[in-house]
């Protein structure tokens, strides 16, 4: 199972949100996201999850130059997945040409399934769909709108498009350090043939142990955010546990 540190970028800084709230409860952890990426690479991370929060809010590649700096710094040592405002094939092509390995599409996938289909056709093996759930329903637009679509129903629809993985986040837990929603993550993983990445609320080594216990259901990785930056989870300890389990 992959352990994937997250770097959320807002105004050029590495931040973490609580429940996706872009206006309140924003914690700044570093003014140098490139150095943070280097830190995770040096600690042995095989993958890195980057979110352009400004891009998610505006639909434009606000932090493109900074993201390219991060890619240049660590691309030879880890896979890089990027999300946040990816809403055109041109944007995807620019970032993939710059060296990202996976593009994470969320709101655009839900609202424009034709775009997702085209993205999968043009960039096979490099598209991850973010399914952000609230009480089992998918949320969009920076989690401000909750649709009537169930997470599992949409996943079943999209798996035939050729997506590489689903990134599932329980938004009620994201950034709250209240523990991962194991049950919902497993339910999704068992419903589809595409691997699932767990996200939202992971607090400590016990969450990693619980995810490893259900890894065989189809869980390929876990996004680690606030737990790493607040120190409730030691990355090297978690990595050692995963390696031992393998």
Short mmCIF file of N, CA and C in Angstrom, two decimals, residues 40-224:
data_model
loop_
_atom_site.label_atom_id
_atom_site.label_comp_id
_atom_site.label_asym_id
_atom_site.label_seq_id
_atom_site.Cartn_x
_atom_site.Cartn_y
_atom_site.Cartn_z
N UNK A 40 9.68 14.96 1.89
CA UNK A 40 9.00 13.66 1.76
C UNK A 40 9.77 12.72 0.86
N UNK A 41 10.41 13.26 -0.17
CA UNK A 41 11.24 12.41 -1.03
C UNK A 41 12.40 11.83 -0.23
N UNK A 42 13.03 12.65 0.59
CA UNK A 42 14.17 12.20 1.39
C UNK A 42 13.76 11.16 2.43
N UNK A 43 12.50 11.20 2.86
CA UNK A 43 12.03 10.23 3.85
C UNK A 43 11.54 8.94 3.22
N UNK A 44 11.60 8.86 1.89
CA UNK A 44 11.29 7.59 1.24
C UNK A 44 9.93 7.47 0.60
N UNK A 45 9.19 8.57 0.50
CA UNK A 45 7.88 8.51 -0.15
C UNK A 45 8.03 8.16 -1.62
N UNK A 46 7.18 7.28 -2.08
CA UNK A 46 7.21 6.88 -3.49
C UNK A 46 6.25 7.69 -4.33
N UNK A 47 5.31 8.35 -3.69
CA UNK A 47 4.32 9.16 -4.40
C UNK A 47 4.04 10.44 -3.61
N UNK A 48 3.61 11.46 -4.34
CA UNK A 48 3.29 12.76 -3.75
C UNK A 48 1.97 13.24 -4.32
N UNK A 49 1.11 13.75 -3.45
CA UNK A 49 -0.20 14.25 -3.86
C UNK A 49 -0.21 15.77 -3.72
N UNK A 50 -0.38 16.47 -4.82
CA UNK A 50 -0.40 17.93 -4.81
C UNK A 50 -1.81 18.41 -5.17
N UNK A 51 -2.30 19.39 -4.42
CA UNK A 51 -3.58 20.01 -4.73
C UNK A 51 -3.37 21.52 -4.88
N UNK A 52 -3.78 22.05 -6.03
CA UNK A 52 -3.77 23.49 -6.26
C UNK A 52 -5.11 24.02 -5.78
N UNK A 53 -5.17 24.47 -4.53
CA UNK A 53 -6.44 24.94 -3.97
C UNK A 53 -6.94 26.19 -4.67
N UNK A 54 -6.03 27.05 -5.08
CA UNK A 54 -6.44 28.25 -5.84
C UNK A 54 -7.00 27.84 -7.19
N UNK A 55 -6.39 26.81 -7.79
CA UNK A 55 -6.89 26.30 -9.05
C UNK A 55 -8.26 25.69 -8.91
N UNK A 56 -8.48 24.99 -7.80
CA UNK A 56 -9.79 24.39 -7.55
C UNK A 56 -10.87 25.46 -7.42
N UNK A 57 -10.50 26.59 -6.83
CA UNK A 57 -11.47 27.66 -6.60
C UNK A 57 -11.76 28.46 -7.87
N UNK A 58 -10.75 28.58 -8.75
CA UNK A 58 -10.90 29.45 -9.91
C UNK A 58 -11.02 28.71 -11.24
N UNK A 59 -10.61 27.43 -11.25
CA UNK A 59 -10.60 26.69 -12.50
C UNK A 59 -9.43 27.05 -13.40
N UNK A 60 -8.47 27.78 -12.84
CA UNK A 60 -7.29 28.19 -13.61
C UNK A 60 -6.02 27.67 -12.93
N UNK A 61 -4.96 27.42 -13.70
CA UNK A 61 -3.72 26.88 -13.14
C UNK A 61 -2.92 27.95 -12.39
N UNK A 62 -3.46 28.40 -11.27
CA UNK A 62 -2.90 29.53 -10.54
C UNK A 62 -1.46 29.28 -10.09
N UNK A 63 -1.20 28.08 -9.59
CA UNK A 63 0.13 27.78 -9.04
C UNK A 63 0.98 26.93 -9.99
N UNK A 64 0.75 27.06 -11.27
CA UNK A 64 1.43 26.22 -12.26
C UNK A 64 2.94 26.32 -12.17
N UNK A 65 3.47 27.53 -12.03
CA UNK A 65 4.93 27.70 -11.99
C UNK A 65 5.52 27.01 -10.77
N UNK A 66 4.87 27.15 -9.63
CA UNK A 66 5.34 26.51 -8.40
C UNK A 66 5.26 24.98 -8.52
N UNK A 67 4.19 24.51 -9.10
CA UNK A 67 4.03 23.06 -9.27
C UNK A 67 5.13 22.51 -10.17
N UNK A 68 5.48 23.24 -11.20
CA UNK A 68 6.58 22.81 -12.07
C UNK A 68 7.91 22.75 -11.29
N UNK A 69 8.10 23.68 -10.38
CA UNK A 69 9.31 23.65 -9.55
C UNK A 69 9.35 22.38 -8.69
N UNK A 70 8.20 22.03 -8.13
CA UNK A 70 8.13 20.81 -7.31
C UNK A 70 8.43 19.59 -8.17
N UNK A 71 7.83 19.55 -9.35
CA UNK A 71 8.05 18.42 -10.26
C UNK A 71 9.53 18.29 -10.60
N UNK A 72 10.15 19.39 -10.92
CA UNK A 72 11.58 19.37 -11.27
C UNK A 72 12.43 18.87 -10.11
N UNK A 73 12.01 19.19 -8.90
CA UNK A 73 12.79 18.84 -7.71
C UNK A 73 12.74 17.34 -7.41
N UNK A 74 11.57 16.71 -7.59
CA UNK A 74 11.42 15.33 -7.09
C UNK A 74 10.96 14.32 -8.12
N UNK A 75 10.78 14.71 -9.36
CA UNK A 75 10.18 13.81 -10.36
C UNK A 75 10.98 12.53 -10.56
N UNK A 76 12.28 12.57 -10.33
CA UNK A 76 13.10 11.37 -10.54
C UNK A 76 13.03 10.40 -9.36
N UNK A 77 12.40 10.83 -8.26
CA UNK A 77 12.38 10.01 -7.06
C UNK A 77 10.99 9.53 -6.65
N UNK A 78 9.96 10.15 -7.17
CA UNK A 78 8.61 9.77 -6.77
C UNK A 78 7.59 10.09 -7.85
N UNK A 79 6.50 9.34 -7.85
CA UNK A 79 5.38 9.67 -8.73
C UNK A 79 4.66 10.89 -8.17
N UNK A 80 4.09 11.69 -9.06
CA UNK A 80 3.40 12.90 -8.64
C UNK A 80 1.99 12.89 -9.21
N UNK A 81 1.02 13.03 -8.32
CA UNK A 81 -0.36 13.18 -8.75
C UNK A 81 -0.82 14.59 -8.39
N UNK A 82 -1.56 15.20 -9.31
CA UNK A 82 -1.96 16.60 -9.15
C UNK A 82 -3.45 16.77 -9.37
N UNK A 83 -4.08 17.50 -8.46
CA UNK A 83 -5.48 17.85 -8.60
C UNK A 83 -5.70 19.32 -8.28
N UNK A 84 -6.90 19.79 -8.60
CA UNK A 84 -7.25 21.18 -8.31
C UNK A 84 -7.45 22.00 -9.57
N UNK A 85 -8.69 22.08 -10.04
CA UNK A 85 -9.01 22.94 -11.17
C UNK A 85 -8.64 22.40 -12.53
N UNK A 86 -8.43 21.11 -12.66
CA UNK A 86 -8.08 20.52 -13.96
C UNK A 86 -9.36 20.32 -14.75
N UNK A 87 -9.61 21.23 -15.68
CA UNK A 87 -10.92 21.24 -16.34
C UNK A 87 -10.85 21.29 -17.86
N UNK A 88 -9.66 21.09 -18.41
CA UNK A 88 -9.55 21.04 -19.87
C UNK A 88 -8.45 20.08 -20.27
N UNK A 89 -8.57 19.55 -21.49
CA UNK A 89 -7.53 18.66 -22.00
C UNK A 89 -6.21 19.40 -22.15
N UNK A 90 -6.29 20.69 -22.44
CA UNK A 90 -5.07 21.48 -22.59
C UNK A 90 -4.31 21.59 -21.27
N UNK A 91 -5.05 21.80 -20.18
CA UNK A 91 -4.41 21.85 -18.86
C UNK A 91 -3.74 20.52 -18.53
N UNK A 92 -4.46 19.44 -18.80
CA UNK A 92 -3.90 18.12 -18.52
C UNK A 92 -2.63 17.90 -19.31
N UNK A 93 -2.67 18.25 -20.57
CA UNK A 93 -1.50 18.03 -21.43
C UNK A 93 -0.30 18.84 -20.94
N UNK A 94 -0.55 20.08 -20.54
CA UNK A 94 0.55 20.93 -20.07
C UNK A 94 1.21 20.33 -18.83
N UNK A 95 0.40 19.89 -17.88
CA UNK A 95 0.96 19.35 -16.65
C UNK A 95 1.63 17.99 -16.88
N UNK A 96 1.02 17.16 -17.71
CA UNK A 96 1.63 15.86 -17.99
C UNK A 96 2.93 16.03 -18.75
N UNK A 97 2.95 16.97 -19.67
CA UNK A 97 4.20 17.27 -20.39
C UNK A 97 5.27 17.79 -19.42
N UNK A 98 4.82 18.48 -18.36
CA UNK A 98 5.76 19.03 -17.37
C UNK A 98 6.31 17.96 -16.45
N UNK A 99 5.65 16.78 -16.43
CA UNK A 99 6.21 15.69 -15.66
C UNK A 99 5.35 15.06 -14.59
N UNK A 100 4.09 15.53 -14.43
CA UNK A 100 3.26 14.84 -13.44
C UNK A 100 2.89 13.46 -13.99
N UNK A 101 2.66 12.53 -13.09
CA UNK A 101 2.35 11.16 -13.50
C UNK A 101 0.86 10.90 -13.58
N UNK A 102 0.11 11.55 -12.68
CA UNK A 102 -1.34 11.32 -12.64
C UNK A 102 -2.07 12.65 -12.45
N UNK A 103 -3.16 12.81 -13.19
CA UNK A 103 -4.02 13.97 -13.03
C UNK A 103 -5.27 13.54 -12.27
N UNK A 104 -5.61 14.29 -11.23
CA UNK A 104 -6.77 13.98 -10.40
C UNK A 104 -7.91 14.91 -10.80
N UNK A 105 -9.00 14.33 -11.29
CA UNK A 105 -10.13 15.10 -11.75
C UNK A 105 -11.31 14.86 -10.83
N UNK A 106 -11.89 15.95 -10.33
CA UNK A 106 -13.00 15.83 -9.40
C UNK A 106 -14.29 16.39 -9.95
N UNK A 107 -14.53 17.67 -9.69
CA UNK A 107 -15.78 18.31 -10.10
C UNK A 107 -16.04 18.17 -11.59
N UNK A 108 -15.01 18.35 -12.41
CA UNK A 108 -15.18 18.28 -13.86
C UNK A 108 -15.63 16.89 -14.30
N UNK A 109 -15.19 15.87 -13.59
CA UNK A 109 -15.60 14.50 -13.93
C UNK A 109 -17.09 14.31 -13.67
N UNK A 110 -17.57 14.89 -12.58
CA UNK A 110 -18.97 14.72 -12.21
C UNK A 110 -19.88 15.53 -13.13
N UNK A 111 -19.49 16.77 -13.39
CA UNK A 111 -20.33 17.66 -14.18
C UNK A 111 -20.20 17.45 -15.68
N UNK A 112 -19.03 16.95 -16.10
CA UNK A 112 -18.78 16.79 -17.53
C UNK A 112 -18.17 15.41 -17.79
N UNK A 113 -18.98 14.37 -17.68
CA UNK A 113 -18.44 13.02 -17.89
C UNK A 113 -17.83 12.83 -19.27
N UNK A 114 -18.29 13.60 -20.24
CA UNK A 114 -17.68 13.53 -21.57
C UNK A 114 -16.23 13.97 -21.54
N UNK A 115 -15.93 14.97 -20.74
CA UNK A 115 -14.55 15.43 -20.57
C UNK A 115 -13.71 14.35 -19.94
N UNK A 116 -14.25 13.69 -18.92
CA UNK A 116 -13.52 12.60 -18.27
C UNK A 116 -13.24 11.49 -19.27
N UNK A 117 -14.23 11.15 -20.06
CA UNK A 117 -14.05 10.10 -21.07
C UNK A 117 -12.94 10.47 -22.03
N UNK A 118 -12.93 11.72 -22.50
CA UNK A 118 -11.89 12.18 -23.42
C UNK A 118 -10.52 12.18 -22.74
N UNK A 119 -10.49 12.57 -21.46
CA UNK A 119 -9.22 12.59 -20.72
C UNK A 119 -8.64 11.19 -20.62
N UNK A 120 -9.50 10.22 -20.32
CA UNK A 120 -9.03 8.84 -20.21
C UNK A 120 -8.56 8.31 -21.56
N UNK A 121 -9.24 8.73 -22.61
CA UNK A 121 -8.85 8.29 -23.95
C UNK A 121 -7.52 8.89 -24.37
N UNK A 122 -7.30 10.15 -24.03
CA UNK A 122 -6.08 10.84 -24.43
C UNK A 122 -4.89 10.55 -23.54
N UNK A 123 -5.16 10.29 -22.26
CA UNK A 123 -4.07 10.11 -21.30
C UNK A 123 -4.30 8.82 -20.51
N UNK A 124 -4.38 7.73 -21.23
CA UNK A 124 -4.65 6.43 -20.62
C UNK A 124 -3.66 6.08 -19.53
N UNK A 125 -4.19 5.58 -18.42
CA UNK A 125 -3.34 5.18 -17.30
C UNK A 125 -2.87 6.31 -16.42
N UNK A 126 -3.32 7.54 -16.70
CA UNK A 126 -2.84 8.69 -15.93
C UNK A 126 -3.96 9.51 -15.28
N UNK A 127 -5.18 9.00 -15.31
CA UNK A 127 -6.31 9.75 -14.77
C UNK A 127 -6.85 9.08 -13.51
N UNK A 128 -6.88 9.85 -12.44
CA UNK A 128 -7.50 9.44 -11.18
C UNK A 128 -8.74 10.30 -10.97
N UNK A 129 -9.84 9.68 -10.58
CA UNK A 129 -11.07 10.43 -10.31
C UNK A 129 -11.25 10.59 -8.81
N UNK A 130 -11.42 11.82 -8.38
CA UNK A 130 -11.67 12.13 -6.97
C UNK A 130 -13.16 12.07 -6.70
N UNK A 131 -13.56 11.18 -5.81
CA UNK A 131 -14.94 11.08 -5.38
C UNK A 131 -15.00 11.53 -3.92
N UNK A 132 -15.55 12.69 -3.73
CA UNK A 132 -15.61 13.29 -2.40
C UNK A 132 -17.02 13.08 -1.84
N UNK A 133 -17.12 12.32 -0.77
CA UNK A 133 -18.43 11.92 -0.29
C UNK A 133 -18.88 12.60 0.98
N UNK A 134 -20.18 12.84 1.04
CA UNK A 134 -20.82 13.32 2.26
C UNK A 134 -22.09 12.51 2.45
N UNK A 135 -22.11 11.70 3.49
CA UNK A 135 -23.24 10.80 3.74
C UNK A 135 -23.54 9.94 2.51
N UNK A 136 -22.48 9.50 1.85
CA UNK A 136 -22.63 8.60 0.72
C UNK A 136 -22.89 9.26 -0.61
N UNK A 137 -23.12 10.57 -0.61
CA UNK A 137 -23.37 11.31 -1.85
C UNK A 137 -22.13 12.10 -2.26
N UNK A 138 -21.99 12.33 -3.55
CA UNK A 138 -20.80 13.02 -4.08
C UNK A 138 -20.97 14.53 -3.97
N UNK A 139 -19.93 15.19 -3.46
CA UNK A 139 -19.91 16.65 -3.37
C UNK A 139 -19.01 17.21 -4.46
N UNK A 140 -19.33 18.41 -4.93
CA UNK A 140 -18.56 19.07 -5.99
C UNK A 140 -18.27 20.51 -5.62
N UNK A 141 -17.57 21.20 -6.52
CA UNK A 141 -17.32 22.64 -6.38
C UNK A 141 -16.67 22.99 -5.04
N UNK A 142 -15.52 22.34 -4.80
CA UNK A 142 -14.84 22.60 -3.54
C UNK A 142 -15.66 22.15 -2.34
N UNK A 143 -16.49 21.11 -2.59
CA UNK A 143 -17.32 20.49 -1.55
C UNK A 143 -18.46 21.39 -1.08
N UNK A 144 -18.75 22.42 -1.86
CA UNK A 144 -19.82 23.34 -1.48
C UNK A 144 -21.20 22.83 -1.90
N UNK A 145 -21.23 21.95 -2.91
CA UNK A 145 -22.50 21.42 -3.41
C UNK A 145 -22.52 19.91 -3.28
N UNK A 146 -23.61 19.37 -2.78
CA UNK A 146 -23.77 17.92 -2.66
C UNK A 146 -24.78 17.47 -3.71
N UNK A 147 -24.37 16.55 -4.57
CA UNK A 147 -25.23 16.06 -5.63
C UNK A 147 -26.15 14.96 -5.11
N UNK A 148 -27.02 14.50 -5.97
CA UNK A 148 -27.89 13.39 -5.61
C UNK A 148 -27.29 12.05 -5.99
N UNK A 149 -26.06 12.07 -6.51
CA UNK A 149 -25.42 10.85 -6.99
C UNK A 149 -24.66 10.15 -5.86
N UNK A 150 -24.84 8.85 -5.76
CA UNK A 150 -24.09 8.11 -4.75
C UNK A 150 -22.66 7.89 -5.24
N UNK A 151 -21.75 7.82 -4.28
CA UNK A 151 -20.33 7.60 -4.61
C UNK A 151 -20.17 6.30 -5.39
N UNK A 152 -20.80 5.25 -4.94
CA UNK A 152 -20.62 3.94 -5.57
C UNK A 152 -21.23 3.90 -6.97
N UNK A 153 -22.39 4.51 -7.15
CA UNK A 153 -23.02 4.51 -8.48
C UNK A 153 -22.16 5.24 -9.50
N UNK A 154 -21.61 6.38 -9.11
CA UNK A 154 -20.75 7.11 -10.04
C UNK A 154 -19.46 6.35 -10.33
N UNK A 155 -18.91 5.72 -9.31
CA UNK A 155 -17.68 4.94 -9.50
C UNK A 155 -17.93 3.81 -10.50
N UNK A 156 -19.05 3.15 -10.37
CA UNK A 156 -19.37 2.07 -11.31
C UNK A 156 -19.51 2.60 -12.73
N UNK A 157 -20.04 3.78 -12.85
CA UNK A 157 -20.19 4.39 -14.17
C UNK A 157 -18.83 4.73 -14.78
N UNK A 158 -17.95 5.28 -13.94
CA UNK A 158 -16.67 5.77 -14.45
C UNK A 158 -15.61 4.69 -14.63
N UNK A 159 -15.75 3.55 -13.97
CA UNK A 159 -14.69 2.56 -14.05
C UNK A 159 -14.51 2.04 -15.48
N UNK A 160 -15.58 2.06 -16.26
CA UNK A 160 -15.49 1.59 -17.64
C UNK A 160 -14.82 2.61 -18.56
N UNK A 161 -14.62 3.83 -18.07
CA UNK A 161 -13.96 4.85 -18.88
C UNK A 161 -12.46 4.59 -19.01
N UNK A 162 -11.93 3.79 -18.08
CA UNK A 162 -10.50 3.53 -18.10
C UNK A 162 -9.72 4.35 -17.09
N UNK A 163 -10.38 4.77 -15.99
CA UNK A 163 -9.67 5.53 -14.96
C UNK A 163 -8.67 4.62 -14.26
N UNK A 164 -7.57 5.20 -13.82
CA UNK A 164 -6.51 4.43 -13.18
C UNK A 164 -6.83 4.09 -11.73
N UNK A 165 -7.52 5.00 -11.04
CA UNK A 165 -7.86 4.79 -9.64
C UNK A 165 -8.94 5.77 -9.23
N UNK A 166 -9.58 5.48 -8.11
CA UNK A 166 -10.51 6.42 -7.47
C UNK A 166 -9.87 6.90 -6.17
N UNK A 167 -9.96 8.21 -5.95
CA UNK A 167 -9.51 8.81 -4.70
C UNK A 167 -10.75 9.16 -3.89
N UNK A 168 -10.98 8.41 -2.81
CA UNK A 168 -12.19 8.62 -2.03
C UNK A 168 -11.90 9.39 -0.75
N UNK A 169 -12.62 10.47 -0.56
CA UNK A 169 -12.47 11.30 0.64
C UNK A 169 -13.82 11.46 1.34
N UNK A 170 -13.87 11.16 2.60
CA UNK A 170 -15.03 11.48 3.42
C UNK A 170 -14.82 12.91 3.90
N UNK A 171 -15.56 13.84 3.32
CA UNK A 171 -15.26 15.25 3.57
C UNK A 171 -15.57 15.67 5.00
N UNK A 172 -16.44 14.95 5.69
CA UNK A 172 -16.73 15.29 7.09
C UNK A 172 -15.51 15.05 7.97
N UNK A 173 -14.60 14.18 7.50
CA UNK A 173 -13.44 13.84 8.31
C UNK A 173 -12.16 14.52 7.84
N UNK A 174 -12.18 15.08 6.63
CA UNK A 174 -10.94 15.60 6.05
C UNK A 174 -10.36 16.73 6.89
N UNK A 175 -9.08 16.58 7.24
CA UNK A 175 -8.40 17.60 8.03
C UNK A 175 -8.81 17.64 9.48
N UNK A 176 -9.62 16.68 9.93
CA UNK A 176 -10.13 16.72 11.29
C UNK A 176 -9.40 15.77 12.25
N UNK A 177 -8.57 14.88 11.69
CA UNK A 177 -7.81 13.91 12.50
C UNK A 177 -8.74 13.04 13.35
N UNK A 178 -9.87 12.67 12.78
CA UNK A 178 -10.84 11.87 13.52
C UNK A 178 -10.84 10.41 13.09
N UNK A 179 -9.91 10.03 12.22
CA UNK A 179 -9.85 8.65 11.75
C UNK A 179 -10.47 8.49 10.38
N UNK A 180 -9.91 7.59 9.60
CA UNK A 180 -10.38 7.34 8.25
C UNK A 180 -11.72 6.60 8.28
N UNK A 181 -12.58 6.89 7.32
CA UNK A 181 -13.84 6.16 7.18
C UNK A 181 -13.56 4.84 6.47
N UNK A 182 -13.11 3.87 7.23
CA UNK A 182 -12.71 2.58 6.68
C UNK A 182 -13.89 1.89 6.00
N UNK A 183 -15.05 1.92 6.64
CA UNK A 183 -16.20 1.18 6.13
C UNK A 183 -16.61 1.67 4.74
N UNK A 184 -16.71 2.98 4.57
CA UNK A 184 -17.13 3.53 3.28
C UNK A 184 -16.06 3.30 2.22
N UNK A 185 -14.80 3.37 2.62
CA UNK A 185 -13.70 3.16 1.67
C UNK A 185 -13.70 1.71 1.17
N UNK A 186 -13.89 0.78 2.09
CA UNK A 186 -13.94 -0.63 1.72
C UNK A 186 -15.16 -0.92 0.84
N UNK A 187 -16.29 -0.32 1.18
CA UNK A 187 -17.51 -0.54 0.38
C UNK A 187 -17.30 -0.11 -1.06
N UNK A 188 -16.63 1.02 -1.25
CA UNK A 188 -16.33 1.48 -2.60
C UNK A 188 -15.35 0.54 -3.29
N UNK A 189 -14.30 0.17 -2.59
CA UNK A 189 -13.27 -0.69 -3.19
C UNK A 189 -13.84 -2.04 -3.62
N UNK A 190 -14.77 -2.55 -2.84
CA UNK A 190 -15.35 -3.85 -3.15
C UNK A 190 -16.39 -3.77 -4.27
N UNK A 191 -16.88 -2.54 -4.53
CA UNK A 191 -17.92 -2.38 -5.55
C UNK A 191 -17.37 -2.22 -6.96
N UNK A 192 -16.07 -1.89 -7.06
CA UNK A 192 -15.48 -1.62 -8.37
C UNK A 192 -14.21 -2.44 -8.55
N UNK A 193 -13.77 -2.53 -9.80
CA UNK A 193 -12.54 -3.26 -10.11
C UNK A 193 -11.33 -2.36 -10.12
N UNK A 194 -11.56 -1.05 -10.05
CA UNK A 194 -10.48 -0.06 -10.08
C UNK A 194 -9.96 0.16 -8.66
N UNK A 195 -8.65 0.25 -8.46
CA UNK A 195 -8.10 0.49 -7.11
C UNK A 195 -8.60 1.79 -6.49
N UNK A 196 -8.64 1.82 -5.18
CA UNK A 196 -9.11 2.98 -4.43
C UNK A 196 -8.01 3.51 -3.54
N UNK A 197 -7.88 4.84 -3.50
CA UNK A 197 -6.96 5.52 -2.59
C UNK A 197 -7.79 6.14 -1.48
N UNK A 198 -7.42 5.84 -0.24
CA UNK A 198 -8.17 6.35 0.92
C UNK A 198 -7.69 7.74 1.30
N UNK A 199 -8.63 8.59 1.73
CA UNK A 199 -8.27 9.95 2.12
C UNK A 199 -9.30 10.49 3.10
N UNK A 200 -8.82 11.39 3.95
CA UNK A 200 -9.74 12.07 4.85
C UNK A 200 -9.72 11.55 6.27
N UNK A 201 -9.11 12.31 7.19
CA UNK A 201 -9.20 12.02 8.61
C UNK A 201 -8.15 11.10 9.18
N UNK A 202 -7.24 10.57 8.36
CA UNK A 202 -6.22 9.66 8.88
C UNK A 202 -5.42 10.38 9.97
N UNK A 203 -5.35 9.73 11.13
CA UNK A 203 -4.76 10.40 12.30
C UNK A 203 -3.41 9.83 12.72
N UNK A 204 -3.32 8.50 12.85
CA UNK A 204 -2.11 7.93 13.44
C UNK A 204 -1.84 6.53 12.90
N UNK A 205 -0.90 5.88 13.50
CA UNK A 205 -0.46 4.57 13.02
C UNK A 205 -1.59 3.54 13.08
N UNK A 206 -2.54 3.73 13.98
CA UNK A 206 -3.66 2.79 14.08
C UNK A 206 -4.53 2.83 12.82
N UNK A 207 -4.67 4.01 12.23
CA UNK A 207 -5.41 4.11 10.97
C UNK A 207 -4.69 3.36 9.86
N UNK A 208 -3.37 3.44 9.85
CA UNK A 208 -2.60 2.71 8.84
C UNK A 208 -2.77 1.21 9.04
N UNK A 209 -2.75 0.78 10.29
CA UNK A 209 -2.95 -0.65 10.59
C UNK A 209 -4.31 -1.12 10.10
N UNK A 210 -5.32 -0.31 10.33
CA UNK A 210 -6.67 -0.68 9.92
C UNK A 210 -6.79 -0.75 8.40
N UNK A 211 -6.14 0.17 7.71
CA UNK A 211 -6.17 0.15 6.25
C UNK A 211 -5.42 -1.07 5.70
N UNK A 212 -4.32 -1.41 6.33
CA UNK A 212 -3.56 -2.59 5.89
C UNK A 212 -4.38 -3.86 6.06
N UNK A 213 -5.22 -3.90 7.09
CA UNK A 213 -6.06 -5.07 7.32
C UNK A 213 -7.09 -5.28 6.22
N UNK A 214 -7.45 -4.20 5.53
CA UNK A 214 -8.47 -4.30 4.47
C UNK A 214 -7.89 -4.00 3.09
N UNK A 215 -6.57 -3.95 3.01
CA UNK A 215 -5.90 -3.62 1.74
C UNK A 215 -6.36 -4.54 0.60
N UNK A 216 -6.59 -5.80 0.91
CA UNK A 216 -6.95 -6.78 -0.12
C UNK A 216 -8.30 -6.50 -0.76
N UNK A 217 -9.09 -5.61 -0.16
CA UNK A 217 -10.39 -5.27 -0.76
C UNK A 217 -10.22 -4.41 -2.00
N UNK A 218 -9.00 -3.89 -2.20
CA UNK A 218 -8.74 -3.06 -3.37
C UNK A 218 -8.22 -1.67 -3.04
N UNK A 219 -7.73 -1.49 -1.82
CA UNK A 219 -7.19 -0.19 -1.40
C UNK A 219 -5.70 -0.15 -1.72
N UNK A 220 -5.32 0.73 -2.62
CA UNK A 220 -3.94 0.76 -3.10
C UNK A 220 -3.06 1.78 -2.39
N UNK A 221 -3.69 2.74 -1.68
CA UNK A 221 -2.88 3.78 -1.05
C UNK A 221 -3.69 4.64 -0.11
N UNK A 222 -2.99 5.55 0.57
CA UNK A 222 -3.63 6.46 1.51
C UNK A 222 -2.97 7.83 1.42
N UNK A 223 -3.79 8.86 1.35
CA UNK A 223 -3.29 10.24 1.36
C UNK A 223 -3.10 10.67 2.81
N UNK A 224 -1.92 11.20 3.09
CA UNK A 224 -1.59 11.65 4.44
C UNK A 224 -1.35 13.16 4.42
#
